């Protein structure tokens, strides 16, 4: 019985690791701001405002880093069980934060970047 249970647990962990894991999902929310540097300031502000409105977020929202997993060593095996809506909203937060960093770095219309 013990060997069978161990085998089933191992099979489930291997199967679950084939899905998107929580670590991968959290990493996908980190957006590099350099990708927005080729977009004009006015267009980027417009895109940021539209994205913030779509998800009901502040235009100045900042992405907070994920806390370290309490399950040290098995983080890559934990499946991402968050709902699709939560993952999309968190990705939008990462994108808005990256857009704001690009606007700040390029000194786009100082006060307009926050409106």
Coordinates of C-alpha atoms in Angstrom, one line a residue:
X1 CA 0.0 0.0 0.0
X2 CA 2.8 2.4 0.9
X3 CA 4.6 1.8 -2.4
X4 CA 1.4 2.3 -4.4
X5 CA 0.7 5.6 -2.6
X6 CA 4.2 6.8 -3.1
X7 CA 4.0 5.9 -6.8
X8 CA 0.7 7.7 -7.3
X9 CA 2.0 10.8 -5.5
X10 CA 5.1 10.8 -7.8
X11 CA 2.9 10.4 -10.9
X12 CA 0.7 13.3 -9.8
X13 CA 3.6 15.6 -9.1
X14 CA 5.1 14.9 -12.5
X15 CA 1.8 15.4 -14.2
X16 CA 1.2 18.7 -12.3
X17 CA 4.7 20.0 -13.2
X18 CA 3.7 19.8 -16.9
X19 CA 1.1 22.5 -16.3
X20 CA 1.9 26.1 -15.7
X21 CA 3.4 26.4 -12.3
X22 CA 2.9 29.1 -9.8
X23 CA 6.5 30.3 -10.2
X24 CA 6.1 30.6 -14.0
X25 CA 2.8 32.4 -13.6
X26 CA 4.4 35.0 -11.3
X27 CA 7.4 35.5 -13.5
X28 CA 5.1 36.2 -16.5
X29 CA 3.7 39.2 -14.6
X30 CA 7.1 40.9 -14.6
X31 CA 7.2 43.1 -17.7
X32 CA 10.4 44.8 -19.0
X33 CA 9.8 48.5 -19.5
X34 CA 12.3 48.7 -22.4
X35 CA 9.7 47.1 -24.7
X36 CA 7.7 50.3 -24.4
X37 CA 10.5 52.8 -25.2
X38 CA 9.8 52.8 -29.0
X39 CA 6.2 53.8 -28.4
X40 CA 5.5 57.6 -28.4
X41 CA 4.7 59.1 -25.1
X42 CA 1.2 60.2 -26.0
X43 CA 0.3 56.7 -27.4
X44 CA 1.8 55.0 -24.4
X45 CA -0.1 57.1 -22.0
X46 CA -3.3 56.4 -24.0
X47 CA -2.6 52.6 -23.9
X48 CA -1.8 52.7 -20.2
X49 CA -5.0 54.6 -19.4
X50 CA -7.1 52.2 -21.5
X51 CA -5.5 49.1 -19.8
X52 CA -6.1 50.6 -16.4
X53 CA -9.7 51.4 -17.2
X54 CA -10.3 47.9 -18.6
X55 CA -9.3 46.3 -15.3
X56 CA -10.5 49.1 -13.0
X57 CA -6.9 49.9 -11.8
X58 CA -5.2 53.1 -10.9
X59 CA -2.9 54.5 -13.7
X60 CA -0.1 54.6 -11.1
X61 CA -0.5 51.1 -9.8
X62 CA 2.8 49.4 -9.0
X63 CA 3.5 45.7 -9.1
X64 CA 4.6 44.3 -5.8
X65 CA 7.1 41.5 -5.9
X66 CA 5.8 38.0 -5.0
X67 CA 6.7 36.7 -1.6
X68 CA 9.0 33.8 -1.4
X69 CA 7.3 30.4 -1.4
X70 CA 6.8 28.7 1.9
X71 CA 7.4 25.4 0.0
X72 CA 11.1 25.7 -0.5
X73 CA 12.4 23.4 -3.2
X74 CA 9.0 22.3 -4.6
X75 CA 8.0 25.7 -6.0
X76 CA 8.5 24.6 -9.6
X77 CA 6.0 21.7 -8.9
X78 CA 3.1 23.7 -7.5
X79 CA 0.5 24.3 -10.2
X80 CA -0.8 27.8 -10.8
X81 CA -4.4 27.5 -9.5
X82 CA -5.3 31.1 -9.7
X83 CA -8.3 32.0 -11.9
X84 CA -7.7 33.2 -15.4
X85 CA -9.2 36.6 -14.4
X86 CA -6.7 37.0 -11.5
X87 CA -3.7 36.1 -13.8
X88 CA -4.9 38.6 -16.5
X89 CA -5.4 41.4 -13.9
X90 CA -1.9 40.8 -12.4
X91 CA -0.4 40.8 -15.9
X92 CA -2.1 44.1 -16.5
X93 CA -0.6 45.5 -13.3
X94 CA 2.8 44.4 -14.5
X95 CA 2.3 46.0 -17.9
X96 CA 1.0 49.3 -16.4
X97 CA 4.0 49.4 -14.0
X98 CA 6.4 48.8 -16.9
X99 CA 4.7 51.5 -19.0
X100 CA 5.0 54.0 -16.1
X101 CA 8.7 53.2 -15.7
X102 CA 9.2 53.8 -19.4
X103 CA 7.4 57.1 -19.2
X104 CA 9.4 58.2 -16.2
X105 CA 12.7 57.1 -17.6
X106 CA 12.0 59.1 -20.9
X107 CA 10.7 62.1 -18.9
X108 CA 7.5 62.1 -20.9
X109 CA 5.3 65.1 -19.9
X110 CA 6.2 64.8 -16.2
X111 CA 2.7 65.4 -14.7
X112 CA 0.8 63.9 -17.6
X113 CA 2.4 60.5 -17.0
X114 CA 0.5 60.3 -13.7
X115 CA -2.9 61.3 -15.2

